[in-house]
Short mmCIF file of C-alpha atoms in Angstrom, two decimals:
data_model
loop_
_atom_site.label_atom_id
_atom_site.label_comp_id
_atom_site.label_asym_id
_atom_site.label_seq_id
_atom_site.Cartn_x
_atom_site.Cartn_y
_atom_site.Cartn_z
CA MET N 1 42.89 -14.44 76.04
CA ALA N 2 42.53 -11.97 79.05
CA THR N 3 39.49 -10.38 77.50
CA PHE N 4 37.84 -13.51 77.09
CA VAL N 5 38.56 -14.82 80.56
CA MET N 6 37.31 -11.75 82.29
CA GLN N 7 34.13 -11.78 80.16
CA ALA N 8 33.66 -15.40 80.92
CA MET N 9 33.85 -14.61 84.59
CA GLY N 10 31.21 -12.08 84.34
CA CYS N 11 33.10 -8.69 83.72
CA ASP N 12 32.29 -6.01 81.26
CA VAL N 13 35.57 -5.23 79.53
CA ALA N 14 36.83 -2.53 77.34
CA ALA N 15 40.13 -3.78 75.52
CA LEU N 16 42.86 -1.40 74.47
CA ASN N 17 44.95 -3.79 72.41
CA THR N 18 48.79 -2.75 72.41
CA VAL N 19 49.39 -5.23 69.61
CA GLN N 20 47.41 -6.69 66.78
CA PHE N 21 49.02 -9.98 65.60
CA SER N 22 48.15 -12.75 63.30
CA ASN N 23 48.87 -15.29 66.13
CA HIS N 24 50.82 -15.43 69.35
CA THR N 25 54.59 -15.17 69.47
CA GLY N 26 54.87 -18.88 70.40
CA TYR N 27 54.91 -19.58 66.80
CA LYS N 28 58.07 -17.65 66.39
CA GLN N 29 56.65 -15.93 63.29
CA ILE N 30 54.09 -13.34 63.10
CA LYS N 31 52.48 -10.67 61.11
CA GLY N 32 50.71 -7.61 62.44
CA THR N 33 51.29 -4.32 64.15
CA ARG N 34 52.85 -3.06 67.54
CA PHE N 35 50.56 0.07 68.28
CA PRO N 36 52.45 3.37 69.07
CA ALA N 37 51.80 5.18 72.32
CA GLU N 38 49.64 7.79 70.45
CA HIS N 39 47.23 5.03 69.31
CA ILE N 40 46.70 3.89 73.06
CA ARG N 41 46.07 7.44 74.12
CA GLU N 42 43.71 8.06 71.26
CA LEU N 43 41.65 5.02 72.27
CA TYR N 44 41.49 6.34 75.90
CA VAL N 45 40.34 9.73 74.74
CA GLY N 46 37.54 8.06 72.80
CA LEU N 47 36.44 6.38 75.95
CA GLN N 48 36.64 9.71 77.90
CA GLN N 49 34.62 11.63 75.36
CA SER N 50 31.82 9.23 75.65
CA TYR N 51 31.87 9.09 79.37
CA LEU N 52 32.96 5.38 79.26
CA THR N 53 35.75 5.51 81.89
CA ASP N 54 33.78 4.61 85.03
CA PHE N 55 35.90 1.50 85.41
CA ASP N 56 36.27 -0.49 88.60
CA ALA N 57 39.51 -2.08 87.66
CA LEU N 58 42.54 -2.03 85.22
CA LEU N 59 44.40 -5.01 84.02
CA SER N 60 47.51 -4.12 82.19
CA GLY N 61 50.10 -6.39 80.45
CA TYR N 62 52.53 -6.53 77.64
CA ALA N 63 53.46 -3.09 76.09
CA PRO N 64 55.89 -3.05 73.02
CA SER N 65 57.88 -0.01 73.95
CA ALA N 66 58.72 2.35 76.86
CA GLU N 67 56.42 5.02 75.30
CA VAL N 68 53.44 2.56 75.56
CA VAL N 69 54.33 1.75 79.08
CA GLU N 70 54.17 5.42 80.05
CA ALA N 71 50.87 5.78 78.21
CA VAL N 72 49.47 2.89 80.16
CA GLY N 73 50.76 4.46 83.26
CA GLU N 74 49.02 7.86 82.39
CA ILE N 75 45.70 5.83 81.95
CA GLY N 76 46.17 4.00 85.23
CA GLN N 77 47.05 7.10 87.18
CA ASP N 78 44.06 9.09 85.66
CA LEU N 79 41.70 6.27 86.67
CA LYS N 80 43.14 6.21 90.18
CA LYS N 81 42.69 10.00 90.44
CA ARG N 82 39.21 9.72 89.32
CA ALA N 83 38.48 7.22 92.16
CA GLU N 84 40.16 9.53 94.95
CA GLY N 85 37.78 9.89 97.95
CA LYS N 86 36.09 6.53 97.16
CA PRO N 87 38.52 3.91 98.82
CA GLY N 88 38.53 0.49 97.18
CA SER N 89 36.55 1.78 94.07
CA PHE N 90 39.29 1.07 91.58
CA PHE N 91 41.93 -1.57 91.51
CA TRP N 92 44.92 -1.88 89.08
CA VAL N 93 46.63 -4.99 88.44
CA LEU N 94 49.89 -4.80 86.49
CA ASP N 95 51.69 -7.63 84.85
CA PRO N 96 55.09 -6.21 84.04
CA VAL N 97 55.77 -8.33 80.89
CA MET N 98 59.56 -7.97 80.20
CA GLY N 99 61.23 -11.33 79.93
CA ASP N 100 61.74 -14.86 81.47
CA GLN N 101 64.43 -17.23 82.35
CA GLY N 102 67.20 -14.74 82.31
CA ARG N 103 66.28 -13.03 78.87
CA LEU N 104 64.64 -9.71 78.10
CA TYR N 105 62.13 -9.84 75.23
CA VAL N 106 61.42 -5.97 75.42
CA LYS N 107 63.95 -3.11 74.73
CA GLU N 108 66.06 -2.26 77.67
CA ASP N 109 64.42 1.25 78.10
CA THR N 110 61.07 -0.59 78.94
CA VAL N 111 62.64 -1.64 82.23
CA PRO N 112 62.91 1.91 83.82
CA ALA N 113 59.51 2.85 82.24
CA PHE N 114 57.91 0.01 84.25
CA LYS N 115 59.72 0.89 87.41
CA LYS N 116 58.33 4.50 87.18
CA ILE N 117 54.78 3.22 87.17
CA ILE N 118 54.64 0.04 89.23
CA GLY N 119 54.20 2.15 92.45
CA HIS N 120 50.85 3.27 91.27
CA ALA N 121 49.49 -0.25 90.87
CA ASP N 122 47.70 -2.15 93.57
CA LEU N 123 48.87 -5.70 92.63
CA ILE N 124 51.89 -6.66 90.38
CA LEU N 125 52.35 -9.99 88.77
CA PRO N 126 56.03 -10.49 87.91
CA ASN N 127 57.62 -13.86 87.28
CA GLN N 128 61.02 -14.64 88.97
CA PHE N 129 63.26 -12.76 86.35
CA GLU N 130 60.94 -9.74 86.18
CA ALA N 131 60.87 -9.53 90.06
CA GLU N 132 64.75 -9.48 89.92
CA ILE N 133 64.80 -6.66 87.47
CA LEU N 134 62.31 -4.48 89.23
CA SER N 135 63.92 -5.09 92.71
CA GLY N 136 67.60 -5.13 91.51
CA ILE N 137 68.00 -8.17 93.75
CA LYS N 138 69.20 -11.62 92.33
CA ILE N 139 66.68 -14.11 93.62
CA ASP N 140 68.51 -17.42 94.25
CA SER N 141 67.10 -18.43 97.80
CA LEU N 142 64.07 -17.70 100.00
CA SER N 143 66.06 -15.03 101.69
CA THR N 144 66.85 -13.11 98.62
CA LEU N 145 63.23 -13.51 97.35
CA THR N 146 62.08 -12.03 100.73
CA LYS N 147 64.44 -9.09 100.31
CA ALA N 148 63.04 -8.47 96.82
CA ILE N 149 59.55 -8.62 97.91
CA THR N 150 60.39 -6.37 100.92
CA HIS N 151 62.06 -3.94 98.66
CA LEU N 152 59.11 -3.66 96.24
CA HIS N 153 56.63 -3.19 99.17
CA ARG N 154 58.78 -0.46 100.91
CA THR N 155 60.59 1.31 97.91
CA HIS N 156 57.55 1.45 95.56
CA SER N 157 54.68 1.12 98.20
CA ILE N 158 53.03 -1.75 96.31
CA PRO N 159 50.31 -3.26 98.42
CA HIS N 160 50.19 -6.86 96.80
CA ILE N 161 52.80 -8.74 95.01
CA LEU N 162 52.51 -12.27 93.55
CA ILE N 163 55.55 -13.85 91.89
CA THR N 164 55.18 -16.60 89.52
CA SER N 165 57.29 -19.50 88.01
CA ILE N 166 59.79 -19.52 90.92
CA ARG N 167 62.48 -22.23 90.92
CA LEU N 168 64.94 -21.98 93.87
CA PRO N 169 67.95 -24.35 94.49
CA ASP N 170 66.89 -24.67 98.15
CA THR N 171 63.28 -25.84 97.36
CA PRO N 172 62.76 -29.15 98.80
CA THR N 173 63.14 -32.05 96.14
CA SER N 174 60.15 -33.88 94.82
CA THR N 175 59.47 -36.98 92.84
CA ARG N 176 58.22 -34.75 89.96
CA PRO N 177 59.29 -31.21 89.02
CA VAL N 178 57.42 -28.44 90.74
CA LEU N 179 56.77 -24.54 90.27
CA THR N 180 56.24 -22.30 93.29
CA VAL N 181 54.14 -19.11 93.52
CA ILE N 182 55.06 -16.73 96.30
CA GLY N 183 53.02 -13.81 97.33
CA SER N 184 52.70 -11.06 99.80
CA THR N 185 50.29 -8.31 101.09
CA SER N 186 52.22 -5.74 102.86
CA LYS N 187 51.33 -4.57 106.57
CA THR N 188 50.87 -1.11 107.34
CA ASP N 189 54.66 -0.78 108.22
CA SER N 190 55.32 -2.20 104.66
CA THR N 191 56.72 -5.64 105.92
CA PRO N 192 55.66 -8.57 103.99
CA ARG N 193 53.25 -11.24 104.84
CA LEU N 194 54.50 -14.15 102.69
CA PHE N 195 52.74 -17.32 101.49
CA LYS N 196 53.51 -19.97 98.96
CA ILE N 197 51.69 -22.31 96.81
CA VAL N 198 53.53 -25.33 95.27
CA ILE N 199 52.18 -26.98 91.99
CA PRO N 200 53.28 -29.67 89.86
CA ALA N 201 55.27 -28.44 86.67
CA LEU N 202 53.88 -29.50 83.29
CA ASP N 203 56.27 -30.64 80.78
CA CYS N 204 55.04 -28.39 78.00
CA PHE N 205 55.25 -24.88 76.81
CA PHE N 206 51.99 -22.90 76.77
CA SER N 207 51.65 -19.51 75.30
CA GLY N 208 49.18 -17.06 77.12
CA THR N 209 49.25 -18.47 80.47
CA GLY N 210 50.45 -15.13 82.04
CA ASP N 211 47.41 -13.43 80.51
CA LEU N 212 45.25 -16.31 81.82
CA PHE N 213 46.70 -15.91 85.30
CA ALA N 214 46.37 -12.08 85.52
CA ALA N 215 42.87 -12.04 84.38
CA LEU N 216 41.72 -14.77 86.92
CA MET N 217 43.74 -13.15 89.70
CA LEU N 218 41.80 -9.83 89.29
CA VAL N 219 38.46 -11.55 89.29
CA ARG N 220 39.24 -13.94 92.18
CA LEU N 221 41.00 -11.24 94.34
CA ARG N 222 37.97 -9.08 94.01
CA GLU N 223 35.78 -12.04 94.93
CA ALA N 224 37.95 -12.91 98.10
CA SER N 225 38.08 -9.31 98.98
CA ALA N 226 34.43 -8.95 98.74
CA GLN N 227 34.12 -12.05 101.05
CA ALA N 228 36.42 -10.15 103.56
CA ARG N 229 34.55 -7.08 103.15
CA LEU N 230 37.21 -5.04 101.95
CA LEU N 231 35.93 -3.62 98.74
CA GLU N 232 35.61 -0.12 100.33
CA THR N 233 39.14 -0.23 101.88
CA GLN N 234 42.05 1.27 100.11
CA SER N 235 43.80 -1.36 97.85
CA TRP N 236 41.56 -3.97 99.38
CA MET N 237 44.14 -4.27 102.29
CA PRO N 238 43.20 -6.71 105.18
CA ASP N 239 44.12 -5.96 108.81
CA ASP N 240 47.65 -6.59 109.78
CA LYS N 241 46.66 -9.47 112.02
CA ILE N 242 45.79 -11.71 109.03
CA PRO N 243 48.64 -14.10 108.34
CA GLY N 244 50.04 -14.87 104.81
CA PRO N 245 48.17 -18.10 104.11
CA ASP N 246 44.93 -16.58 105.14
CA LEU N 247 45.13 -13.32 103.04
CA PRO N 248 42.55 -12.70 100.25
CA LEU N 249 45.39 -12.68 97.93
CA ALA N 250 46.41 -16.27 98.92
CA LYS N 251 42.79 -17.47 98.68
CA ALA N 252 42.44 -15.91 95.22
CA ALA N 253 45.67 -17.61 94.10
CA GLU N 254 44.54 -21.06 95.26
CA LYS N 255 41.49 -20.82 93.05
CA VAL N 256 43.29 -19.43 89.91
CA LEU N 257 45.97 -22.05 90.10
CA ALA N 258 43.37 -24.82 90.60
CA SER N 259 41.65 -23.66 87.37
CA MET N 260 44.75 -23.16 85.51
CA HIS N 261 46.27 -26.60 86.27
CA VAL N 262 43.21 -28.49 85.16
CA VAL N 263 42.69 -26.38 81.97
CA LEU N 264 46.41 -27.05 81.13
CA GLU N 265 46.24 -30.71 81.87
CA LYS N 266 43.33 -31.12 79.53
CA THR N 267 45.20 -29.02 76.96
CA MET N 268 48.15 -31.42 77.10
CA ILE N 269 45.73 -34.52 76.65
CA SER N 270 44.23 -32.70 73.64
CA ARG N 271 47.68 -31.84 72.16
CA ARG N 272 48.74 -35.43 72.32
CA GLU N 273 45.56 -36.67 70.65
CA GLU N 274 45.81 -34.02 67.95
CA MET N 275 49.45 -34.69 67.15
CA ARG N 276 48.78 -38.49 66.94
CA ARG N 277 46.02 -37.77 64.34
CA LYS N 278 48.49 -35.88 62.25
CA GLY N 279 50.98 -38.89 62.45
CA TYR N 280 53.52 -37.10 64.84
CA ASP N 281 55.43 -38.93 67.58
CA ASP N 282 54.58 -37.10 70.85
CA GLU N 283 57.67 -38.56 72.49
CA LYS N 284 59.75 -36.27 70.28
CA SER N 285 57.78 -33.09 71.27
CA HIS N 286 59.62 -29.80 70.40
CA LEU N 287 57.65 -27.91 73.05
CA ALA N 288 59.20 -29.33 76.24
CA PRO N 289 60.61 -26.56 78.37
CA GLY N 290 64.20 -25.58 77.49
CA LYS N 291 64.27 -26.84 73.94
CA ASP N 292 65.73 -24.58 71.40
CA VAL N 293 64.40 -25.75 68.07
CA ASP N 294 65.43 -24.61 64.48
CA ILE N 295 62.04 -24.02 62.87
CA THR N 296 63.19 -22.11 59.73
CA GLN N 297 62.89 -24.90 57.20
CA GLY N 298 61.77 -28.25 56.43
CA GLU N 299 59.94 -30.95 58.28
CA GLY N 300 61.19 -29.41 61.74
CA LYS N 301 59.31 -26.16 60.99
CA LYS N 302 56.12 -28.01 59.86
CA TRP N 303 56.39 -30.21 63.14
CA TYR N 304 56.98 -27.25 65.43
CA LEU N 305 54.03 -25.17 63.97
CA ALA N 306 51.51 -28.08 64.17
CA GLU N 307 52.59 -28.80 67.68
CA THR N 308 52.35 -25.11 68.67
CA LYS N 309 48.88 -25.00 67.35
CA ALA N 310 48.03 -28.28 69.13
CA ALA N 311 49.04 -26.83 72.44
CA GLU N 312 46.89 -23.78 72.13
CA VAL N 313 45.31 -23.38 75.49
CA LYS N 314 41.81 -25.06 75.46
CA LEU N 315 39.90 -22.35 77.23
CA VAL N 316 36.55 -22.24 75.67
CA ARG N 317 35.64 -25.91 75.77
CA ASN N 318 36.92 -26.00 79.42
CA VAL N 319 35.42 -22.72 80.68
CA ARG N 320 33.60 -24.60 83.58
CA ASP N 321 36.88 -25.18 85.00
CA LEU N 322 37.31 -21.37 85.27
CA TRP N 323 33.98 -21.02 86.96
CA GLU N 324 34.10 -23.94 89.36
CA PRO N 325 37.56 -25.26 90.03
CA GLU N 326 38.32 -28.27 91.89
CA MET N 327 40.51 -26.99 94.79
CA ARG N 328 43.72 -28.85 94.57
CA PHE N 329 46.45 -26.54 96.12
CA LYS N 330 46.66 -24.77 99.50
CA ALA N 331 48.63 -21.73 100.52
CA GLU N 332 51.35 -22.29 103.26
CA GLY N 333 53.49 -19.96 105.35
CA VAL N 334 57.08 -19.22 104.17
CA GLU N 335 59.83 -19.75 106.80
CA ILE N 336 63.15 -18.04 106.04
#
């Protein structure tokens, strides 16, 4: 998904796949291969020998093992070294894909591997659970969230942080469920500049939204940084006087979330229509968040797989919503 999104947004992309699967893991059954670290390194050597490593940016995501995380880290550090002396000419966005909702879906040794390389990235995009793992701080309030972000800025020298899918007990109640995205670009003294964007939660599970978010964030942050004339500044860092809601990171996130929300809303409409055509009752959806469904046999399996297919994110037909999103969400300051 990330490759298509970046190409649709005008980027030339060289994709080094860490896996080759028959389908995404949301189907709960797959065939294919998780590539070893040697495979990733070999692909990068191939790019090097043909002088094809003049990249402006790197987007890294899921890695199936600690060794692959290390290989990706080597590639990122090599590209950053090549850009030395040319501030802003290379930018690394790292999505530390490890788990969600309190559960790891990678081996435990992947966690320290990510901790070793995140300090070389310019922007990291953890969800709430991953931010807890990386910082070692349980996030259960705005105060602990701020501590986690401050720790990542100071301990790992990460310039930009954007934490997704945040659900906190002290979040103001709403007539409908919401999700909060909270981000920060550090000041020169490593203190955070926080902002938040609150969006309505959609009552459906979608696979691949993390890749969609990461790809759009890279493109939109570069766009916002260009508008702020920061592309020749190390890590595209704005002046310390710029407050959180006015940061290029915040402006980029506003556009990204606007695009994603409308695409996912249209996907939900398409899913309902497709399930009705197949004779399934949409009111009995197996894909609502939090449902644990046995799909190993019978009609339940058939229903689940049909619904998972119907919920595939409808990107191609809605690509204009990536290009020209209707702005629906606004970044706000965070009061602790």
